[in-house]
Amino acid sequence: LVLVVDFGGQYNQLIARRVRENNVYCEIIPYTTPIEKIKEKNPKGIIFTGGPNSAYLEDSPKIAKEIFEIGVPILGICYGIQVMAHILGGNVRKGNTSEKEYGKTSITYEKSAIFEGITTSTVWMSHTDLIDVLPEGFKSIAYTADCPVAAMENAELNLYGVQFHPEVEHCLEGDIVLKNFLYNVCKVSGDWTTDSFIADKIKELKETIGDKKVLCALSGGVDSSVAAVLVHRAIGDNLTCVFVDHGLLRKNEGDDVERIFRDKFDMNLIRVNCEDRFLGKLKGITEPEAKRKIIGEEFIRVFEEESSKLGKMDFLVQGTIYPDVVESGHGEAATIKSHHNVGGIPEDIEFQIVEPLRELFKDEVRKIGLELGIDEALIFRHPFPGPGLGIRVIGEVTKERCDILREADAIYMDELKKAGLYKEIWQAFATLPDVKTVGVMGDERTYAYLVGLRAVTSSDGMTSDWYKMPYDVLEKISNRIVNEVDGANRVVYDITSKPPGTIEWE
Ligand code: XMP
């Protein structure tokens, strides 16, 4: 285990990713974590991240000096090297105009365990402050034209620091620096792989769950699907999955879930078909928040009814993944997520939560899903909101309008896949505004629905840009929708970024 101590830098997740890519398991912890807790985790190495503060200011993030005395190798990056220098008695000061470095910078490395195999390179710098007096016992091991201490070490104590960002792509030999730190200094074994993850996790799940009963609210999304299959591998038929088909799913989605989980993986799957029930509740409702609330509440109600039929269940599987844990802070994450994933677990049902993917990033979850044999189409499917088509059929939700939208959306996805664009788009979908327009088809007047197409690029859905779709692909999609979907006669493409737009239309 390697711990990444978070001082508020923008690249913290990236550092963790790079460590994982070296087959070393790692976790991000806040800089406020007590030293005792850190010692308990028994890490092989610690990395301090960058951060936006100045180490010499009184109220900037600091860590107790004892961290340097527990005998675990430490690498400080950017703010990390500065805070190390400051705490150990060196001097950090604000650089003058010529001393600030941003972007690509040439560097010369001295001999050091972390620079084995490299002598000069181009690194990625982003700093205003610099170290002008080294702490006792340290020496400078790299310099640039403007920065005499671009890296430092106290090899005896295994303490290292770099002013640049070895984790970013533009830092040419950054991966070598990180690898050297992990293998030469921390002496990691490097045996953390997705294969070993699956085997270890199954063993752990068996031990935790024993022969108790486990419930899973399966949505057909990537995370809950991978979590369910993994738990099934561990405990078999003691797992029951409840799949609420609210009739607001994409074309064939419900049948696909059934085929994959019941037929292929032979899992206990209860598919609750309640299209009429949801559409009944949504009748006449047009306000987006009201629709969301109705769908969310009804979802809980159905889930509650089904789980109470099953008798006492001891555990509930959640598809929480690492970014969810990091973003929602530590400790409270499990409960926050359980509400988010299944739309709110009733408070009077007592479950212990099992979150087998808690330590993983999305791409790792996907890799594990593929290794477990889950269909590629499911693994790489775009995100889909809990309220489903209920918030993509704008205005009143009716079966007729859901069917029109399902057909249009299926054509859209089909063409994106054929054009090889599906994987590079973060999320794409069709919407059906409550608008009819006039058209002409075979000399006949038509009066039918307008279909809106949305495609966005994003990394987390918090912000996004509209995808610059090639015209020929748009043309093909538009032609097919107008020709093949009964009830639609016009297509528009959404060119709004988020903010100010949101990704979904409701
Ligand atoms: P917005 O529309 O807020 O969407 O820009 C951001 C991302 O979140 C998805 N989304 C949801 N996901 N339950 C979910 O699990 C929901 O109620 C929900 N609403 C929006 C949306 O599809 C996009 O990926």
Coordinates of C-alpha atoms and ligand atoms in Angstrom, one line a residue:
L1 CA 0.0 0.0 0.0
V2 CA 1.1 3.5 -0.8
L3 CA -0.7 6.5 0.7
V4 CA -1.2 9.7 -1.2
V5 CA -1.6 12.5 1.3
D6 CA -3.9 15.1 -0.2
F7 CA -2.9 18.7 0.2
G8 CA -5.5 20.0 -2.1
G9 CA -3.8 19.7 -5.5
Q10 CA -5.6 19.3 -8.8
Y11 CA -3.8 16.1 -9.8
N12 CA -4.3 14.0 -6.7
Q13 CA -6.5 11.4 -8.5
L14 CA -3.9 11.3 -11.3
I15 CA -1.1 10.5 -8.8
A16 CA -3.1 7.7 -7.5
R17 CA -3.8 6.4 -11.0
R18 CA -0.1 6.5 -11.8
V19 CA 0.7 4.5 -8.7
R20 CA -1.9 1.9 -9.6
E21 CA -0.5 1.7 -13.1
N22 CA 2.7 0.5 -11.5
N23 CA 0.7 -2.4 -10.0
V24 CA 0.8 -0.9 -6.6
Y25 CA -2.3 -0.4 -4.6
C26 CA -2.8 3.1 -3.2
E27 CA -5.3 5.2 -1.4
I28 CA -5.7 9.0 -1.1
I29 CA -6.0 10.3 2.5
P30 CA -6.5 13.9 3.7
Y31 CA -3.5 15.7 5.2
T32 CA -5.5 15.9 8.5
T33 CA -5.3 12.1 9.0
P34 CA -3.7 11.4 12.4
I35 CA -0.2 9.9 12.2
E36 CA -1.4 6.9 14.3
K37 CA -3.9 6.1 11.6
I38 CA -1.3 6.4 8.9
K39 CA 1.0 4.0 10.9
E40 CA -1.8 1.5 11.3
K41 CA -2.2 1.3 7.5
N42 CA 1.5 0.2 7.4
P43 CA 2.2 1.9 4.0
K44 CA 5.3 1.0 2.0
G45 CA 5.5 4.6 0.9
I46 CA 3.9 8.0 1.1
I47 CA 3.4 10.7 -1.5
F48 CA 2.6 14.3 -0.6
T49 CA 0.5 16.0 -3.4
G50 CA 0.7 19.5 -4.7
G51 CA -1.7 22.2 -3.5
P52 CA -2.6 25.8 -4.1
N53 CA -1.1 27.2 -0.8
S54 CA 2.2 28.6 0.4
A55 CA 4.0 26.4 2.9
Y56 CA 5.4 29.3 4.9
L57 CA 1.9 30.8 5.8
E58 CA 0.6 30.0 9.2
D59 CA -2.8 28.6 8.1
S60 CA -1.7 26.6 5.1
P61 CA -2.1 22.8 5.3
K62 CA 0.6 21.1 7.3
I63 CA 1.3 17.6 8.6
A64 CA 2.8 16.7 11.9
K65 CA 6.6 16.4 11.9
E66 CA 6.5 12.9 13.2
I67 CA 5.5 11.7 9.8
F68 CA 9.2 12.1 8.8
E69 CA 10.2 9.9 11.8
I70 CA 8.1 6.8 11.2
G71 CA 10.7 5.3 8.7
V72 CA 8.4 5.2 5.7
P73 CA 9.8 6.7 2.4
I74 CA 8.2 9.9 1.4
L75 CA 8.0 11.7 -2.0
G76 CA 6.8 15.3 -1.9
I77 CA 5.4 16.7 -5.2
C78 CA 5.2 20.5 -5.8
Y79 CA 3.5 21.9 -2.6
G80 CA 4.5 18.5 -1.2
I81 CA 8.3 19.2 -1.5
Q82 CA 7.8 22.7 -0.1
V83 CA 5.8 21.6 2.9
M84 CA 8.5 19.0 3.6
A85 CA 11.3 21.6 3.3
H86 CA 9.4 24.0 5.5
I87 CA 8.5 21.6 8.3
L88 CA 12.1 20.1 8.4
G89 CA 13.6 23.6 8.8
G90 CA 14.5 24.7 5.3
N91 CA 13.2 27.9 3.8
V92 CA 10.5 28.4 1.2
R93 CA 9.8 31.8 -0.2
K94 CA 7.8 33.4 -2.9
G95 CA 9.7 33.5 -6.2
N96 CA 10.3 36.7 -8.1
T97 CA 8.9 37.2 -11.6
S98 CA 11.8 35.3 -13.3
E99 CA 11.8 32.5 -10.8
K100 CA 8.2 31.4 -11.3
E101 CA 7.9 28.5 -13.7
Y102 CA 4.8 27.3 -15.5
G103 CA 4.5 24.6 -18.2
K104 CA 7.3 22.7 -20.0
T105 CA 10.7 23.3 -18.5
S106 CA 14.1 21.7 -19.2
I107 CA 15.7 20.1 -16.2
T108 CA 19.0 18.4 -15.3
Y109 CA 19.0 15.5 -12.9
E110 CA 21.9 14.6 -10.5
K111 CA 22.5 11.1 -9.4
S112 CA 19.7 9.8 -7.3
A113 CA 17.7 6.6 -6.7
I114 CA 14.6 8.4 -8.1
F115 CA 16.4 9.5 -11.2
E116 CA 18.0 6.2 -12.2
G117 CA 18.2 5.9 -15.9
I118 CA 17.6 9.6 -16.7
T119 CA 19.9 12.7 -16.9
T120 CA 18.1 15.5 -18.6
S121 CA 14.4 15.9 -19.6
T122 CA 11.5 18.2 -20.0
V123 CA 9.2 18.4 -17.0
W124 CA 5.9 20.1 -16.2
M125 CA 6.2 22.9 -13.7
S126 CA 3.6 25.0 -12.0
H127 CA 4.9 26.9 -9.1
T128 CA 5.3 30.4 -7.7
D129 CA 7.1 29.6 -4.4
L130 CA 10.5 27.9 -4.3
I131 CA 12.9 26.4 -1.8
D132 CA 15.9 28.7 -1.2
V133 CA 17.4 27.0 1.8
L134 CA 17.5 23.2 2.0
P135 CA 16.7 21.5 5.3
E136 CA 19.6 19.9 7.2
G137 CA 20.7 16.6 5.7
F138 CA 19.2 17.3 2.3
K139 CA 20.9 18.0 -1.0
S140 CA 19.6 19.3 -4.3
I141 CA 19.3 16.6 -7.0
A142 CA 17.9 18.5 -9.9
Y143 CA 18.0 22.1 -11.3
T144 CA 16.4 24.1 -14.1
A145 CA 17.6 27.5 -15.5
D146 CA 15.5 29.3 -12.9
C147 CA 15.2 26.9 -10.0
P148 CA 18.3 25.6 -8.2
V149 CA 16.2 23.1 -6.1
A150 CA 14.0 21.4 -8.6
A151 CA 14.3 18.2 -6.5
M152 CA 15.9 17.3 -3.2
E153 CA 16.7 14.2 -1.2
N154 CA 17.8 12.9 2.1
A155 CA 18.7 9.4 0.9
E156 CA 19.5 8.2 4.4
L157 CA 16.0 8.9 5.6
N158 CA 14.4 8.0 2.3
L159 CA 12.9 11.5 2.0
Y160 CA 12.5 12.9 -1.5
G161 CA 10.9 15.8 -3.2
V162 CA 10.3 17.1 -6.7
Q163 CA 9.1 20.6 -7.6
F164 CA 7.7 19.4 -10.9
H165 CA 4.6 17.2 -11.6
P166 CA 5.8 13.7 -12.6
E167 CA 2.2 12.5 -12.7
V168 CA 1.1 14.6 -15.7
E169 CA 1.3 13.4 -19.2
H170 CA 3.4 16.4 -20.4
C171 CA 6.1 15.5 -17.9
L172 CA 8.2 13.4 -20.3
E173 CA 9.9 11.0 -18.0
G174 CA 7.6 11.5 -15.0
D175 CA 6.6 7.8 -15.1
I176 CA 10.2 6.8 -14.6
V177 CA 10.6 9.1 -11.5
L178 CA 7.4 7.6 -9.9
K179 CA 8.5 4.1 -10.8
N180 CA 11.9 4.6 -9.4
F181 CA 10.5 6.0 -6.1
L182 CA 8.1 3.0 -5.8
Y183 CA 10.5 0.3 -6.8
N184 CA 14.0 1.6 -5.8
V185 CA 13.0 3.5 -2.6
C186 CA 9.8 2.0 -1.3
K187 CA 10.8 -1.5 -2.5
V188 CA 7.2 -2.4 -3.4
S189 CA 6.5 -5.8 -4.8
G190 CA 4.2 -4.5 -7.6
D191 CA 1.8 -7.4 -7.5
W192 CA -1.5 -5.5 -7.5
T193 CA -3.3 -6.3 -10.6
T194 CA -7.0 -6.6 -11.5
D195 CA -6.6 -10.4 -11.5
S196 CA -5.2 -10.3 -8.0
F197 CA -8.0 -7.8 -7.1
I198 CA -10.7 -10.2 -8.1
A199 CA -9.2 -13.2 -6.3
D200 CA -8.5 -11.2 -3.1
K201 CA -11.9 -9.5 -3.1
I202 CA -13.8 -12.8 -3.5
K203 CA -11.9 -14.2 -0.6
E204 CA -12.6 -11.1 1.5
L205 CA -16.3 -11.1 0.6
K206 CA -16.6 -14.8 1.5
E207 CA -15.1 -14.0 4.9
T208 CA -17.2 -11.0 5.6
I209 CA -20.5 -12.3 4.4
G210 CA -20.2 -16.0 5.3
D211 CA -23.6 -17.7 4.6
K212 CA -25.7 -14.5 5.3
K213 CA -28.2 -13.2 2.8
V214 CA -27.3 -10.3 0.4
L215 CA -29.6 -8.0 -1.6
C216 CA -28.6 -5.9 -4.6
A217 CA -30.6 -3.2 -6.4
L218 CA -29.4 -3.8 -9.9
S219 CA -29.8 -1.0 -12.3
G220 CA -28.0 -2.4 -15.3
G221 CA -25.4 0.4 -15.0
V222 CA -21.7 -0.5 -15.0
D223 CA -20.9 -0.1 -11.3
S224 CA -23.9 -2.0 -9.8
S225 CA -23.5 -4.7 -12.5
V226 CA -19.8 -5.4 -11.7
A227 CA -20.4 -5.2 -8.0
A228 CA -23.3 -7.8 -8.3
V229 CA -21.3 -10.2 -10.4
L230 CA -18.3 -10.0 -8.1
V231 CA -20.5 -10.7 -5.0
H232 CA -22.2 -13.5 -6.9
R233 CA -18.8 -15.1 -7.6
A234 CA -18.1 -15.0 -3.9
I235 CA -21.4 -16.2 -2.4
G236 CA -23.5 -17.6 -5.3
D237 CA -27.2 -18.0 -4.6
N238 CA -27.2 -16.2 -1.3
L239 CA -27.3 -13.0 -3.4
T240 CA -30.6 -11.8 -4.8
C241 CA -30.7 -9.0 -7.2
V242 CA -33.8 -6.8 -7.6
F243 CA -34.2 -5.0 -10.9
V244 CA -37.0 -2.5 -11.0
D245 CA -38.1 -2.1 -14.6
H246 CA -40.0 1.2 -14.4
G247 CA -40.8 1.2 -18.1
L248 CA -38.5 4.2 -18.5
L249 CA -35.5 2.3 -19.8
R250 CA -33.8 2.4 -23.1
K251 CA -34.7 0.0 -26.0
N252 CA -34.2 -3.6 -25.0
E253 CA -32.5 -2.6 -21.8
G254 CA -34.7 -4.6 -19.4
D255 CA -34.3 -7.8 -21.6
D256 CA -30.6 -7.3 -21.8
V257 CA -30.3 -7.1 -18.0
E258 CA -32.3 -10.3 -17.7
R259 CA -30.3 -12.1 -20.4
I260 CA -27.0 -11.2 -18.9
F261 CA -27.6 -11.7 -15.2
R262 CA -30.2 -14.5 -15.2
D263 CA -29.2 -16.5 -18.3
K264 CA -25.5 -15.9 -18.6
F265 CA -24.5 -15.6 -15.0
D266 CA -27.3 -17.7 -13.5
M267 CA -28.0 -15.2 -10.8
N268 CA -31.1 -14.9 -8.7
L269 CA -32.7 -12.0 -10.4
I270 CA -36.1 -10.6 -9.6
R271 CA -37.3 -8.3 -12.5
V272 CA -40.2 -6.2 -11.3
N273 CA -42.2 -5.0 -14.2
C274 CA -44.0 -2.0 -13.2
E275 CA -44.3 0.2 -16.2
D276 CA -48.1 0.8 -15.7
R277 CA -47.6 1.7 -12.1
F278 CA -45.0 4.3 -12.9
L279 CA -46.8 5.7 -15.9
G280 CA -50.0 5.9 -13.8
K281 CA -48.2 8.0 -11.2
L282 CA -46.7 10.2 -13.8
K283 CA -50.0 10.9 -15.7
G284 CA -50.6 14.6 -16.2
I285 CA -47.3 15.6 -14.4
T286 CA -45.1 17.9 -16.4
E287 CA -42.9 19.7 -13.9
P288 CA -39.4 18.1 -13.9
E289 CA -38.8 18.1 -10.2
A290 CA -42.2 16.6 -9.5
K291 CA -41.5 13.8 -12.0
R292 CA -38.1 13.1 -10.4
K293 CA -39.7 13.0 -7.0
I294 CA -42.5 10.6 -8.1
I295 CA -40.1 8.3 -9.8
G296 CA -37.6 8.3 -6.9
E297 CA -40.3 7.6 -4.3
E298 CA -42.0 4.9 -6.3
F299 CA -38.7 3.2 -6.9
I300 CA -38.1 3.0 -3.1
R301 CA -41.7 1.8 -2.6
V302 CA -41.2 -1.1 -5.1
F303 CA -37.8 -2.0 -3.8
E304 CA -39.2 -2.0 -0.3
E305 CA -42.1 -4.3 -1.2
E306 CA -39.9 -6.7 -3.1
S307 CA -37.2 -6.9 -0.4
S308 CA -39.8 -7.4 2.4
K309 CA -41.1 -10.4 0.4
L310 CA -37.6 -11.9 0.6
G311 CA -37.5 -12.0 4.4
K312 CA -34.5 -10.7 6.3
M313 CA -31.5 -9.7 4.2
D314 CA -28.3 -9.0 6.1
F315 CA -26.3 -7.1 3.5
L316 CA -26.9 -4.6 0.7
V317 CA -24.5 -4.4 -2.2
Q318 CA -23.6 -0.9 -3.4
G319 CA -21.7 0.0 -6.5
T320 CA -19.8 2.8 -4.9
I321 CA -16.5 3.5 -6.6
Y322 CA -13.4 5.4 -5.5
P323 CA -14.2 8.9 -6.9
D324 CA -17.6 8.7 -5.1
V325 CA -15.7 8.1 -1.9
V326 CA -13.2 10.8 -2.4
E327 CA -15.7 13.4 -3.6
S328 CA -18.1 12.8 -0.7
G329 CA -15.3 12.9 1.9
H330 CA -14.4 10.1 4.2
G331 CA -16.4 8.1 6.7
E332 CA -19.8 9.2 5.7
A333 CA -19.5 8.0 2.1
A334 CA -21.3 4.7 2.4
T335 CA -24.6 6.1 3.6
I336 CA -24.5 9.1 1.2
K337 CA -24.1 6.8 -1.7
S338 CA -26.7 4.2 -0.7
H339 CA -29.3 7.0 -1.0
H340 CA -28.0 8.1 -4.3
N341 CA -27.7 4.7 -6.0
V342 CA -31.1 3.2 -5.3
G343 CA -32.9 6.5 -4.8
G344 CA -32.9 6.2 -1.0
I345 CA -33.0 3.1 1.1
P346 CA -35.8 3.1 3.6
E347 CA -34.5 4.1 7.0
D348 CA -36.2 1.3 8.9
I349 CA -34.6 -1.5 6.9
E350 CA -31.3 -2.4 8.5
F351 CA -28.6 -3.6 6.2
Q352 CA -24.9 -3.7 6.4
I353 CA -23.4 -2.2 3.3
V354 CA -21.0 -4.1 1.1
E355 CA -19.1 -2.0 -1.4
P356 CA -16.7 -4.3 -3.3
L357 CA -15.6 -1.6 -5.7
R358 CA -14.8 1.1 -3.2
E359 CA -11.1 1.2 -4.0
L360 CA -11.4 1.4 -7.7
F361 CA -11.5 4.0 -10.5
K362 CA -14.0 3.7 -13.3
D363 CA -11.6 2.3 -15.8
E364 CA -10.5 -0.3 -13.3
V365 CA -14.1 -1.2 -12.7
R366 CA -14.6 -1.6 -16.4
K367 CA -11.5 -3.8 -16.7
I368 CA -12.7 -6.0 -13.9
G369 CA -16.2 -6.2 -15.4
L370 CA -14.7 -7.4 -18.7
E371 CA -12.5 -10.0 -16.9
L372 CA -15.6 -11.2 -15.1
G373 CA -17.2 -11.8 -18.5
I374 CA -19.8 -9.1 -18.5
D375 CA -20.8 -7.9 -22.0
E376 CA -18.7 -5.2 -23.5
A377 CA -21.8 -3.3 -24.5
L378 CA -22.9 -3.0 -20.9
I379 CA -19.4 -2.2 -19.6
F380 CA -18.9 0.7 -22.0
R381 CA -22.5 2.1 -21.8
H382 CA -22.9 5.8 -21.3
P383 CA -24.2 7.0 -17.9
F384 CA -28.0 6.9 -17.6
P385 CA -30.0 8.8 -14.9
G386 CA -32.0 7.0 -12.3
P387 CA -35.3 8.6 -13.5
G388 CA -34.5 7.3 -17.0
L389 CA -36.6 8.4 -19.9
G390 CA -39.0 10.0 -17.4
I391 CA -36.8 13.1 -17.6
R392 CA -35.9 12.8 -21.3
V393 CA -39.5 12.8 -22.4
I394 CA -40.0 16.5 -21.8
G395 CA -43.4 17.3 -20.3
E396 CA -45.9 14.6 -19.8
V397 CA -44.6 11.0 -19.9
T398 CA -46.8 8.6 -21.9
K399 CA -46.1 5.2 -23.2
E400 CA -46.4 6.4 -26.8
R401 CA -43.9 9.2 -26.3
C402 CA -41.5 6.8 -24.4
D403 CA -41.7 4.4 -27.4
I404 CA -40.9 7.2 -29.9
L405 CA -37.9 8.3 -27.8
R406 CA -36.7 4.7 -27.4
E407 CA -36.6 4.1 -31.1
A408 CA -34.9 7.5 -31.9
D409 CA -32.3 6.9 -29.2
A410 CA -31.6 3.4 -30.4
I411 CA -30.9 4.7 -33.9
Y412 CA -28.7 7.4 -32.5
M413 CA -26.6 5.0 -30.5
D414 CA -26.4 2.6 -33.4
E415 CA -25.0 5.2 -35.7
L416 CA -22.5 6.5 -33.1
K417 CA -21.2 3.0 -32.7
K418 CA -21.0 2.4 -36.5
A419 CA -19.1 5.7 -36.9
G420 CA -16.7 4.6 -34.1
L421 CA -17.6 7.7 -32.0
Y422 CA -19.5 6.0 -29.1
K423 CA -16.5 5.5 -26.8
E424 CA -15.0 9.0 -27.3
I425 CA -18.3 10.7 -26.3
W426 CA -18.9 10.8 -22.6
Q427 CA -22.6 10.7 -22.8
A428 CA -25.1 10.9 -25.7
F429 CA -28.8 10.5 -25.8
A430 CA -32.0 11.6 -27.5
T431 CA -34.8 13.7 -25.9
L432 CA -38.3 14.3 -26.9
P433 CA -39.5 17.8 -26.2
D434 CA -43.2 18.4 -26.0
V435 CA -43.2 20.1 -29.4
K436 CA -44.8 19.0 -32.7
T437 CA -43.8 20.6 -36.0
V438 CA -45.0 20.4 -39.6
G439 CA -43.2 18.4 -42.2
V440 CA -43.7 16.9 -45.6
M441 CA -43.2 13.3 -46.5
G442 CA -44.1 11.8 -49.9
D443 CA -46.3 14.9 -50.8
E444 CA -48.2 14.4 -47.5
R445 CA -48.2 16.9 -44.7
T446 CA -46.9 15.5 -41.4
Y447 CA -47.4 16.9 -37.9
A448 CA -45.1 15.1 -35.5
Y449 CA -42.6 15.3 -32.7
L450 CA -39.3 17.0 -32.7
V451 CA -36.3 14.9 -31.5
G452 CA -33.4 16.6 -29.7
L453 CA -29.9 15.0 -29.8
R454 CA -27.4 15.6 -27.1
A455 CA -23.7 14.5 -27.0
V456 CA -21.2 15.8 -24.5
T457 CA -17.6 15.4 -23.6
S458 CA -16.7 15.5 -19.9
S459 CA -14.6 13.7 -17.3
D460 CA -17.1 13.6 -14.4
G461 CA -20.4 15.1 -15.6
M462 CA -19.9 18.1 -13.4
T463 CA -19.0 20.3 -16.4
S464 CA -19.2 19.3 -20.0
D465 CA -18.8 20.6 -23.5
W466 CA -21.0 19.8 -26.5
Y467 CA -19.4 17.2 -28.8
K468 CA -18.4 18.5 -32.2
M469 CA -20.2 15.9 -34.1
P470 CA -19.1 15.4 -37.8
Y471 CA -21.9 16.6 -40.1
D472 CA -22.1 13.4 -42.1
V473 CA -22.8 11.4 -39.0
L474 CA -25.5 13.9 -37.9
E475 CA -27.0 13.8 -41.3
K476 CA -27.2 10.0 -41.3
I477 CA -28.8 10.0 -37.8
S478 CA -31.3 12.7 -38.8
N479 CA -32.3 10.8 -42.0
R480 CA -32.8 7.6 -40.2
I481 CA -34.8 9.0 -37.3
V482 CA -37.2 10.9 -39.6
N483 CA -37.6 7.9 -41.9
E484 CA -37.7 5.1 -39.4
V485 CA -39.4 6.5 -36.3
D486 CA -43.2 6.8 -36.5
G487 CA -44.2 10.0 -34.8
A488 CA -41.0 12.0 -35.3
N489 CA -40.4 14.3 -38.3
R490 CA -37.6 16.7 -37.3
V491 CA -34.2 16.5 -35.5
V492 CA -32.2 19.2 -33.7
Y493 CA -28.7 19.0 -32.2
D494 CA -28.0 20.6 -28.8
I495 CA -24.9 22.9 -28.7
T496 CA -25.0 24.0 -25.1
S497 CA -22.2 23.5 -22.7
K498 CA -22.6 22.9 -19.0
P499 CA -22.7 25.3 -17.4
P500 CA -24.9 27.1 -18.2
G501 CA -26.9 24.1 -19.5
T502 CA -27.2 20.9 -17.7
I503 CA -26.5 17.6 -19.5
E504 CA -30.1 16.3 -19.2
W505 CA -32.8 18.6 -20.4
E506 CA -34.9 18.2 -17.2
Ligands
XMP1 P1 -27.0 17.0 -15.3 O1 -28.3 16.9 -16.1 O2 -27.3 17.4 -13.9 O3 -26.4 15.6 -15.2 O4 -26.0 17.9 -15.9 C1 -25.1 15.2 -14.8 C2 -25.0 13.7 -15.0 O5 -25.8 13.1 -14.0 C3 -26.8 12.2 -14.6 N1 -28.0 12.3 -13.9 C4 -28.4 11.5 -12.9 N2 -27.9 10.3 -12.5 N3 -29.7 10.0 -11.0 C5 -28.5 9.6 -11.5 O6 -28.0 8.5 -11.1 C6 -30.3 11.1 -11.4 O7 -31.4 11.5 -10.9 C7 -29.6 11.9 -12.4 N4 -29.9 13.1 -13.0 C8 -28.9 13.3 -13.9 C9 -26.9 12.7 -16.0 O8 -27.3 11.7 -16.9 C10 -25.4 13.2 -16.3 O9 -24.6 12.0 -16.6

